[in-house]
CSV table of C-alpha atoms in Angstrom, one decimal:
chain,number,residue,atom,x,y,z
A,22,MET,CA,24.9,-36.0,14.5
A,23,PRO,CA,25.7,-32.4,15.4
A,24,VAL,CA,26.7,-30.1,12.5
A,25,GLU,CA,28.3,-26.7,12.7
A,26,ILE,CA,25.7,-23.9,12.3
A,27,GLN,CA,26.3,-20.1,12.2
A,28,ILE,CA,24.7,-18.1,15.0
A,29,LEU,CA,24.2,-14.4,14.3
A,30,ALA,CA,23.0,-11.7,16.7
A,31,PHE,CA,22.0,-8.3,15.5
A,32,ALA,CA,21.7,-4.9,17.2
A,33,GLN,CA,20.5,-5.1,20.8
A,34,ALA,CA,20.6,-8.9,20.6
A,35,ARG,CA,24.3,-8.7,20.5
A,36,ASP,CA,24.4,-7.1,23.9
A,37,ILE,CA,22.0,-9.7,25.2
A,38,VAL,CA,23.8,-12.8,24.1
A,39,GLY,CA,27.3,-11.3,24.2
A,40,PHE,CA,28.4,-12.1,20.6
A,41,SER,CA,27.6,-11.1,17.0
A,42,SER,CA,28.6,-14.3,15.3
A,43,ARG,CA,29.6,-17.8,16.3
A,44,ALA,CA,30.0,-21.1,14.6
A,45,VAL,CA,28.6,-23.8,16.9
A,46,PRO,CA,28.0,-27.5,16.6
A,47,CYS,CA,24.3,-28.2,17.1
A,48,ALA,CA,22.1,-31.3,16.8
A,49,PRO,CA,19.1,-31.2,14.4
A,50,GLU,CA,16.7,-31.8,17.3
A,51,GLU,CA,18.0,-28.9,19.4
A,52,THR,CA,15.7,-25.8,19.6
A,53,PRO,CA,16.9,-22.2,19.2
A,54,ARG,CA,16.0,-21.6,22.8
A,55,ALA,CA,18.2,-24.4,24.0
A,56,ILE,CA,21.1,-23.3,21.8
A,57,VAL,CA,20.9,-19.7,23.1
A,58,GLU,CA,20.7,-21.0,26.7
A,59,ARG,CA,23.8,-23.1,26.1
A,60,LEU,CA,25.8,-20.2,24.6
A,61,ALA,CA,24.5,-17.4,26.9
A,62,PRO,CA,23.0,-18.9,30.0
A,63,GLY,CA,20.2,-16.8,31.4
A,64,ALA,CA,20.0,-14.4,28.4
A,65,LEU,CA,16.6,-12.7,28.4
A,66,ILE,CA,15.2,-13.4,24.9
A,67,THR,CA,11.6,-12.4,25.6
A,68,HIS,CA,11.6,-9.6,23.1
A,69,LEU,CA,13.7,-11.3,20.5
A,70,ARG,CA,12.7,-13.3,17.5
A,71,VAL,CA,14.7,-16.1,15.8
A,72,ALA,CA,15.2,-16.9,12.2
A,73,LEU,CA,16.5,-20.1,10.6
A,74,ASP,CA,18.1,-19.8,7.2
A,75,CYS,CA,16.5,-16.3,6.7
A,76,GLU,CA,12.9,-17.3,7.8
A,77,TYR,CA,11.3,-16.4,11.1
A,78,ALA,CA,11.1,-19.6,13.2
A,79,ASP,CA,9.8,-20.9,16.5
A,80,TRP,CA,12.1,-20.6,19.5
A,81,ASP,CA,10.8,-24.1,20.6
A,82,ALA,CA,10.9,-26.1,17.4
A,83,PRO,CA,14.0,-28.1,16.4
A,84,ILE,CA,16.4,-26.4,14.1
A,85,GLY,CA,16.4,-29.5,11.7
A,86,SER,CA,18.7,-28.9,8.8
A,87,ALA,CA,19.1,-25.2,9.2
A,88,ARG,CA,22.7,-23.9,8.7
A,89,GLU,CA,22.2,-20.3,10.0
A,90,MET,CA,20.3,-19.1,13.0
A,91,ALA,CA,19.8,-15.3,13.5
A,92,ILE,CA,18.7,-13.7,16.8
A,93,ILE,CA,16.5,-10.7,15.8
A,94,PRO,CA,15.5,-7.8,18.1
A,95,PRO,CA,12.6,-5.5,17.2
A,96,VAL,CA,13.2,-4.0,13.8
A,97,SER,CA,13.3,-0.3,13.0
A,98,GLY,CA,14.2,0.2,9.4
A,99,GLY,CA,13.1,3.0,7.2
B,17,MET,CA,6.3,-6.7,-11.7
B,18,LYS,CA,9.9,-5.8,-12.0
B,19,ILE,CA,11.6,-5.5,-8.6
B,20,GLU,CA,15.0,-4.0,-7.8
B,21,ILE,CA,16.3,-4.0,-4.2
B,22,HIS,CA,19.6,-2.5,-3.1
B,23,PHE,CA,21.3,-2.0,0.2
B,24,THR,CA,24.2,0.5,0.1
B,25,GLY,CA,26.7,1.9,2.5
B,26,GLU,CA,27.0,5.0,0.3
B,27,HIS,CA,24.9,8.1,-0.3
B,28,ILE,CA,21.7,7.1,-2.1
B,29,VAL,CA,21.9,8.3,-5.7
B,30,ILE,CA,18.4,8.4,-7.1
B,31,PRO,CA,18.5,7.0,-10.7
B,32,PRO,CA,16.9,9.1,-13.4
B,33,THR,CA,13.3,8.2,-14.2
B,34,ALA,CA,12.4,6.3,-17.3
B,35,TRP,CA,9.1,4.7,-18.1
B,36,PRO,CA,9.3,1.1,-19.4
B,37,SER,CA,6.1,1.4,-21.5
B,38,ARG,CA,3.5,3.9,-22.8
B,39,GLU,CA,1.1,2.6,-20.2
B,40,ILE,CA,2.8,4.0,-17.1
B,41,GLY,CA,0.5,6.7,-15.7
B,42,ALA,CA,2.0,7.3,-12.3
B,43,CYS,CA,5.4,7.5,-10.7
B,44,LEU,CA,5.5,7.7,-6.9
B,45,GLU,CA,8.6,8.3,-5.0
B,46,PHE,CA,9.3,8.2,-1.3
B,47,GLN,CA,12.4,9.4,0.5
B,48,GLY,CA,12.8,8.7,4.2
B,49,ILE,CA,15.1,11.3,5.7
B,50,VAL,CA,17.0,11.1,9.0
B,51,ARG,CA,15.5,13.7,11.4
B,52,GLU,CA,17.2,15.4,14.3
B,53,GLN,CA,14.5,14.5,16.8
B,54,GLU,CA,14.5,10.7,17.2
B,55,GLY,CA,12.0,9.9,20.0
B,56,GLU,CA,13.0,11.8,23.1
B,57,SER,CA,16.4,13.0,22.1
B,58,ALA,CA,18.2,15.0,19.4
B,59,VAL,CA,20.7,13.0,17.3
B,60,ALA,CA,23.4,13.9,14.8
B,61,GLY,CA,22.4,10.9,12.7
B,62,LEU,CA,21.4,7.3,12.8
B,63,HIS,CA,23.4,4.1,12.3
B,64,TYR,CA,21.6,1.5,10.3
B,65,GLU,CA,22.4,-2.2,10.4
B,66,ALA,CA,20.7,-5.0,8.4
B,67,TYR,CA,20.6,-8.8,8.2
B,68,GLU,CA,20.9,-8.3,4.5
B,69,PRO,CA,20.0,-11.6,2.9
B,70,MET,CA,16.9,-12.0,5.0
B,71,ALA,CA,15.9,-8.3,4.6
B,72,ARG,CA,16.2,-8.6,0.9
B,73,ARG,CA,14.2,-11.8,0.9
B,74,LEU,CA,11.4,-10.3,3.0
B,75,VAL,CA,11.2,-7.0,1.1
B,76,GLU,CA,10.9,-9.0,-2.1
B,77,ARG,CA,8.2,-11.3,-0.7
B,78,HIS,CA,6.3,-8.2,0.6
B,79,LEU,CA,6.5,-6.6,-2.8
B,80,HIS,CA,5.1,-9.7,-4.5
B,81,GLU,CA,2.3,-10.1,-2.0
B,82,VAL,CA,1.3,-6.4,-2.0
B,83,GLY,CA,1.8,-6.2,-5.8
B,84,ALA,CA,-0.7,-9.1,-6.2
B,85,LEU,CA,-3.3,-6.8,-4.5
B,86,HIS,CA,-2.1,-3.6,-6.1
B,87,PRO,CA,-0.5,-4.4,-9.5
B,88,CYS,CA,2.4,-2.1,-10.4
B,89,ALA,CA,4.9,-2.3,-13.2
B,90,VAL,CA,8.2,-1.5,-11.5
B,91,VAL,CA,9.5,-1.1,-7.9
B,92,LEU,CA,12.9,0.2,-7.0
B,93,PHE,CA,13.8,-0.1,-3.3
B,94,ILE,CA,17.1,1.3,-1.9
B,95,HIS,CA,18.0,1.3,1.8
B,96,ARG,CA,21.1,2.9,3.1
B,97,LEU,CA,23.2,1.2,5.8
B,98,GLY,CA,25.8,2.4,8.2
B,99,TRP,CA,26.0,6.0,9.3
B,100,VAL,CA,23.4,8.4,7.9
B,101,PRO,CA,23.6,12.0,9.2
B,102,VAL,CA,20.5,14.1,9.9
B,103,GLY,CA,19.1,15.5,6.6
B,104,GLU,CA,20.3,12.6,4.4
B,105,VAL,CA,18.1,9.9,2.9
B,106,SER,CA,18.0,6.5,4.5
B,107,LEU,CA,15.3,5.0,2.3
B,108,PHE,CA,14.2,5.5,-1.3
B,109,ILE,CA,11.3,3.8,-3.0
B,110,ARG,CA,10.0,4.4,-6.5
B,111,VAL,CA,6.9,2.8,-7.8
B,112,LEU,CA,5.7,3.0,-11.5
B,113,SER,CA,2.1,1.9,-12.2
B,114,ALA,CA,-0.7,2.6,-14.7
B,115,HIS,CA,-2.8,4.3,-12.1
B,116,ARG,CA,-1.9,6.3,-9.0
B,117,GLY,CA,-4.2,4.2,-6.7
B,118,GLU,CA,-2.1,1.1,-7.0
B,119,GLY,CA,1.2,2.9,-6.7
B,120,LEU,CA,0.1,4.8,-3.5
B,121,ALA,CA,-1.3,1.6,-2.0
B,122,LEU,CA,1.9,-0.4,-2.8
B,123,LEU,CA,4.1,2.3,-1.5
B,124,ALA,CA,2.2,2.7,1.8
B,125,ALA,CA,2.0,-1.0,2.4
B,126,THR,CA,5.7,-1.5,1.6
B,127,VAL,CA,6.9,1.0,4.2
B,128,ASP,CA,4.4,-0.4,6.8
B,129,ARG,CA,5.6,-3.9,6.3
B,130,LEU,CA,9.3,-2.8,6.4
B,131,LYS,CA,8.6,-1.5,9.9
B,132,GLN,CA,7.0,-4.7,11.0
B,133,ASP,CA,9.4,-7.5,10.3
B,134,VAL,CA,12.2,-6.6,7.9
B,135,PRO,CA,15.5,-7.1,9.9
B,136,ILE,CA,16.9,-3.6,9.7
B,137,TRP,CA,17.8,-1.6,12.8
B,138,LYS,CA,18.7,1.9,13.5
B,139,ARG,CA,20.3,3.5,16.6
B,140,GLY,CA,20.7,7.2,17.2
B,141,LEU,CA,24.2,8.6,17.7
C,25,MET,CA,2.3,24.9,5.7
C,26,LYS,CA,4.2,26.4,2.8
C,27,ILE,CA,2.3,26.0,-0.5
C,28,GLU,CA,3.5,26.6,-4.0
C,29,ILE,CA,1.2,26.2,-7.0
C,30,HIS,CA,2.3,26.5,-10.6
C,31,PHE,CA,0.6,26.1,-14.0
C,32,THR,CA,2.9,25.9,-16.9
C,33,GLY,CA,2.7,25.5,-20.6
C,34,GLU,CA,6.2,24.1,-20.7
C,35,HIS,CA,7.8,20.8,-19.8
C,36,ILE,CA,7.6,20.3,-16.0
C,37,VAL,CA,11.1,20.8,-14.6
C,38,ILE,CA,11.3,19.2,-11.2
C,39,PRO,CA,13.1,21.4,-8.8
C,40,PRO,CA,16.0,19.9,-6.8
C,41,THR,CA,15.0,18.7,-3.3
C,42,ALA,CA,15.9,20.6,-0.2
C,43,TRP,CA,14.6,20.3,3.3
C,44,PRO,CA,13.6,23.5,5.1
C,45,SER,CA,14.4,22.1,8.5
C,46,ARG,CA,16.1,19.2,10.3
C,47,GLU,CA,12.6,17.9,11.2
C,48,ILE,CA,11.6,16.8,7.7
C,49,GLY,CA,11.5,13.0,7.7
C,50,ALA,CA,9.6,12.2,4.5
C,51,CYS,CA,9.6,13.5,0.9
C,52,LEU,CA,6.8,12.1,-1.3
C,53,GLU,CA,6.6,12.9,-4.9
C,54,PHE,CA,3.9,12.1,-7.4
C,55,GLN,CA,4.3,12.4,-11.2
C,56,GLY,CA,1.2,11.9,-13.3
C,57,ILE,CA,2.2,10.8,-16.8
C,58,VAL,CA,0.1,10.8,-20.0
C,59,ARG,CA,-0.7,7.3,-21.1
C,60,GLU,CA,-1.3,6.1,-24.5
C,61,GLN,CA,-4.5,4.3,-23.6
C,62,GLU,CA,-7.0,6.9,-22.6
C,63,GLY,CA,-10.4,5.2,-21.9
C,64,GLU,CA,-11.3,3.3,-25.1
C,65,SER,CA,-8.9,4.7,-27.5
C,66,ALA,CA,-5.2,5.2,-28.1
C,67,VAL,CA,-4.0,8.8,-28.1
C,68,ALA,CA,-0.8,10.6,-29.1
C,69,GLY,CA,-1.2,12.9,-26.1
C,70,LEU,CA,-3.6,15.0,-24.2
C,71,HIS,CA,-4.5,18.6,-24.4
C,72,TYR,CA,-5.0,20.3,-20.9
C,73,GLU,CA,-7.0,23.4,-20.3
C,74,ALA,CA,-7.7,25.2,-17.0
C,75,TYR,CA,-9.7,28.0,-15.6
C,76,GLU,CA,-6.5,29.0,-13.9
C,77,PRO,CA,-7.5,31.5,-11.2
C,78,MET,CA,-10.2,29.3,-9.9
C,79,ALA,CA,-8.1,26.1,-10.2
C,80,ARG,CA,-5.3,27.8,-8.2
C,81,ARG,CA,-7.8,29.0,-5.6
C,82,LEU,CA,-9.4,25.5,-5.2
C,83,VAL,CA,-6.1,23.6,-5.1
C,84,GLU,CA,-4.8,26.0,-2.4
C,85,ARG,CA,-8.0,25.6,-0.4
C,86,HIS,CA,-7.9,21.9,-0.7
C,87,LEU,CA,-4.3,21.9,0.5
C,88,HIS,CA,-5.2,24.0,3.5
C,89,GLU,CA,-8.2,21.8,4.4
C,90,VAL,CA,-6.3,18.5,3.9
C,91,GLY,CA,-3.2,19.9,5.6
C,92,ALA,CA,-5.3,20.7,8.7
C,93,LEU,CA,-6.0,17.0,9.0
C,94,HIS,CA,-2.6,15.8,7.9
C,95,PRO,CA,0.0,18.5,8.9
C,96,CYS,CA,2.8,18.8,6.4
C,97,ALA,CA,5.6,21.3,6.0
C,98,VAL,CA,5.8,22.1,2.3
C,99,VAL,CA,3.7,21.3,-0.8
C,100,LEU,CA,4.7,22.0,-4.3
C,101,PHE,CA,2.0,21.5,-7.0
C,102,ILE,CA,2.8,21.9,-10.7
C,103,HIS,CA,0.2,21.2,-13.4
C,104,ARG,CA,1.2,21.4,-17.1
C,105,LEU,CA,-1.3,22.9,-19.5
C,106,GLY,CA,-1.6,22.7,-23.3
C,107,TRP,CA,-0.4,19.8,-25.3
C,108,VAL,CA,1.3,17.0,-23.4
C,109,PRO,CA,2.5,14.0,-25.5
C,110,VAL,CA,2.3,10.4,-24.2
C,111,GLY,CA,5.1,9.7,-21.7
C,112,GLU,CA,5.4,13.2,-20.5
C,113,VAL,CA,4.5,14.5,-17.0
C,114,SER,CA,1.2,16.4,-16.7
C,115,LEU,CA,1.2,16.7,-12.9
C,116,PHE,CA,3.9,16.9,-10.3
C,117,ILE,CA,3.3,17.0,-6.5
C,118,ARG,CA,5.9,17.0,-3.8
C,119,VAL,CA,5.1,16.9,-0.1
C,120,LEU,CA,7.6,17.3,2.7
C,121,SER,CA,6.5,16.2,6.2
C,122,ALA,CA,7.9,15.0,9.5
C,123,HIS,CA,6.3,11.6,9.1
C,124,ARG,CA,5.4,9.5,6.0
C,125,GLY,CA,1.8,9.0,7.1
C,126,GLU,CA,0.8,12.7,6.8
C,127,GLY,CA,2.6,13.1,3.5
C,128,LEU,CA,0.9,10.0,1.9
C,129,ALA,CA,-2.5,11.1,3.2
C,130,LEU,CA,-2.1,14.6,1.9
C,131,LEU,CA,-0.8,13.5,-1.5
C,132,ALA,CA,-3.7,11.0,-1.9
C,133,ALA,CA,-6.3,13.4,-0.9
C,134,THR,CA,-4.9,16.2,-3.0
C,135,VAL,CA,-5.1,14.1,-6.2
C,136,ASP,CA,-8.6,12.8,-5.3
C,137,ARG,CA,-9.9,16.3,-4.8
C,138,LEU,CA,-8.2,17.6,-8.0
C,139,LYS,CA,-10.3,15.1,-9.9
C,140,GLN,CA,-13.5,16.1,-8.1
C,141,ASP,CA,-13.8,19.8,-8.6
C,142,VAL,CA,-10.7,21.7,-9.8
C,143,PRO,CA,-11.5,23.2,-13.2
C,144,ILE,CA,-8.9,21.5,-15.4
C,145,TRP,CA,-9.9,19.5,-18.4
C,146,LYS,CA,-8.1,17.2,-20.7
C,147,ARG,CA,-9.0,15.8,-24.2
C,148,GLY,CA,-7.2,13.1,-26.1
C,149,LEU,CA,-5.8,13.9,-29.5
D,16,MET,CA,-29.0,48.4,-13.1
D,17,PRO,CA,-27.3,45.9,-15.5
D,18,VAL,CA,-23.5,45.7,-15.4
D,19,GLU,CA,-21.3,44.1,-17.9
D,20,ILE,CA,-20.1,40.7,-16.7
D,21,GLN,CA,-17.6,38.3,-18.3
D,22,ILE,CA,-19.0,34.9,-19.3
D,23,LEU,CA,-16.5,32.1,-19.8
D,24,ALA,CA,-17.2,28.7,-21.1
D,25,PHE,CA,-14.5,25.9,-20.9
D,26,ALA,CA,-13.9,22.6,-22.7
D,27,GLN,CA,-17.2,20.9,-23.8
D,28,ALA,CA,-19.2,23.8,-22.3
D,29,ARG,CA,-17.8,25.9,-25.2
D,30,ASP,CA,-19.5,23.6,-27.8
D,31,ILE,CA,-22.7,23.6,-25.8
D,32,VAL,CA,-23.1,27.4,-25.5
D,33,GLY,CA,-21.3,28.2,-28.7
D,34,PHE,CA,-18.7,30.7,-27.3
D,35,SER,CA,-15.7,30.7,-25.1
D,36,SER,CA,-15.9,34.2,-23.7
D,37,ARG,CA,-18.4,37.1,-23.9
D,38,ALA,CA,-19.0,40.3,-22.1
D,39,VAL,CA,-22.7,40.7,-21.4
D,40,PRO,CA,-24.7,43.2,-19.5
D,41,CYS,CA,-26.6,41.4,-16.7
D,42,ALA,CA,-28.9,42.5,-13.9
D,43,PRO,CA,-27.9,41.5,-10.3
D,44,GLU,CA,-31.1,39.6,-9.9
D,45,GLU,CA,-30.6,37.5,-13.0
D,46,THR,CA,-29.7,33.8,-12.5
D,47,PRO,CA,-26.9,32.0,-14.3
D,48,ARG,CA,-29.6,29.7,-15.8
D,49,ALA,CA,-31.5,32.7,-17.2
D,50,ILE,CA,-28.3,34.3,-18.6
D,51,VAL,CA,-27.3,31.1,-20.4
D,52,GLU,CA,-30.8,30.7,-21.8
D,53,ARG,CA,-30.7,34.3,-23.1
D,54,LEU,CA,-27.2,33.8,-24.7
D,55,ALA,CA,-27.7,30.2,-26.0
D,56,PRO,CA,-31.4,29.4,-26.0
D,57,GLY,CA,-32.1,25.7,-25.5
D,58,ALA,CA,-28.5,24.9,-24.5
D,59,LEU,CA,-28.5,21.7,-22.4
D,60,ILE,CA,-26.7,22.5,-19.2
D,61,THR,CA,-27.7,19.5,-17.2
D,62,HIS,CA,-24.1,18.2,-16.7
D,63,LEU,CA,-22.5,21.6,-16.3
D,64,ARG,CA,-21.7,23.6,-13.2
D,65,VAL,CA,-21.5,27.3,-12.9
D,66,ALA,CA,-19.0,29.5,-10.9
D,67,LEU,CA,-19.3,33.1,-10.0
D,68,ASP,CA,-16.0,35.0,-9.4
D,69,CYS,CA,-14.1,31.7,-9.1
D,70,GLU,CA,-16.6,30.0,-6.6
D,71,TYR,CA,-19.1,27.3,-7.5
D,72,ALA,CA,-22.6,28.8,-7.4
D,73,ASP,CA,-26.2,27.8,-7.9
D,74,TRP,CA,-27.7,27.9,-11.4
D,75,ASP,CA,-30.9,29.4,-9.9
D,76,ALA,CA,-29.5,32.0,-7.4
D,77,PRO,CA,-29.1,35.6,-8.6
D,78,ILE,CA,-25.7,36.6,-9.7
D,79,GLY,CA,-25.6,39.6,-7.4
D,80,SER,CA,-22.4,41.6,-7.6
D,81,ALA,CA,-20.4,38.9,-9.5
D,82,ARG,CA,-18.2,40.2,-12.3
D,83,GLU,CA,-17.3,36.8,-13.9
D,84,MET,CA,-19.4,33.8,-14.6
D,85,ALA,CA,-17.8,30.5,-15.7
D,86,ILE,CA,-19.6,27.5,-17.2
D,87,ILE,CA,-17.8,24.4,-16.1
D,88,PRO,CA,-18.1,20.9,-17.6
D,89,PRO,CA,-17.0,17.8,-15.6
D,90,VAL,CA,-13.4,18.3,-14.7
D,91,SER,CA,-10.6,15.9,-15.6
D,92,GLY,CA,-7.3,17.2,-14.4
D,93,GLY,CA,-4.3,15.2,-13.3
């Protein structure tokens, strides 16, 4: 049963996937990698991390009940 | 440990110091300032962007974890977002503790971890 | 490295910050505060005494030695002498540097060495 | 040829030698230990250090041309 989840892309990740925010119906068993591939075919995510509901997650584990997925390039705060 | 975390789009205004008890022996403050030379090139400033709810959550978790090793009384963490010109402060951290050792250790570890995994980004402009 | 060392019998007044160049990336400040619990007993304050010319000479030498390992741009060192009540600042150190690592290292090493051989003494009252 | 040198005692050292400051004629070949023994016979200096002209010195080396000798108990600044 797909539910709508919010996909966010920050900093350089925006250029890689081509959007900063999208609401997308996803099935709980879909993985972040599959979702990105569906939204931005061929996008190179090698240097990016993914977070589900504000926690770092695995690109290849199902998103389960997460409602927000963030695509996170290397950080550089401070 | 009392923790305060702020993200702000405005100039960082450093709050006046006050000690919460008569057992505070050290106040450590760090200001990170935007430099002209950023890597290879000269910049006029940096633009900061954060995934704020996650950044807040990770900074808070780091402070609790590091604070368990180096007990401190109070931590104030302020990160500026948006455009920050050269010479202005992008990050302010204040740590109050009984002894300087804990405060120094917590401060150093906090900035290190900020640079590892807290979702904040800068780009030179 | 620009070094300023002061000993004062008055309240320490922390000078406003200013960066000497566009390459300053970190400002670290340490305030040592008199605590009520001094070793075994509660005190109302501490009385500080210094052999000032020697203390000044050793602090300056330490700063040069430590600064050779951890290059910084500016160090301001202020130690209060005489009676300092609980809750007031007895020691203030500010370090300006390009990067936080050097500033933190210089600050930590300076306070450590202060406690090893700089002729300043306190007694609880 | 003895010259007058200034002897300073700080903090607990004052109680041990019984003065805070004295001007005393000393010969260049005298040692700090001998000078203290002369001024405060029997004073226990085990935990004290000595400085000549603002530099830490040896209790058993001659004072030479120093003009100021300071008796320095364990420090506790900060």
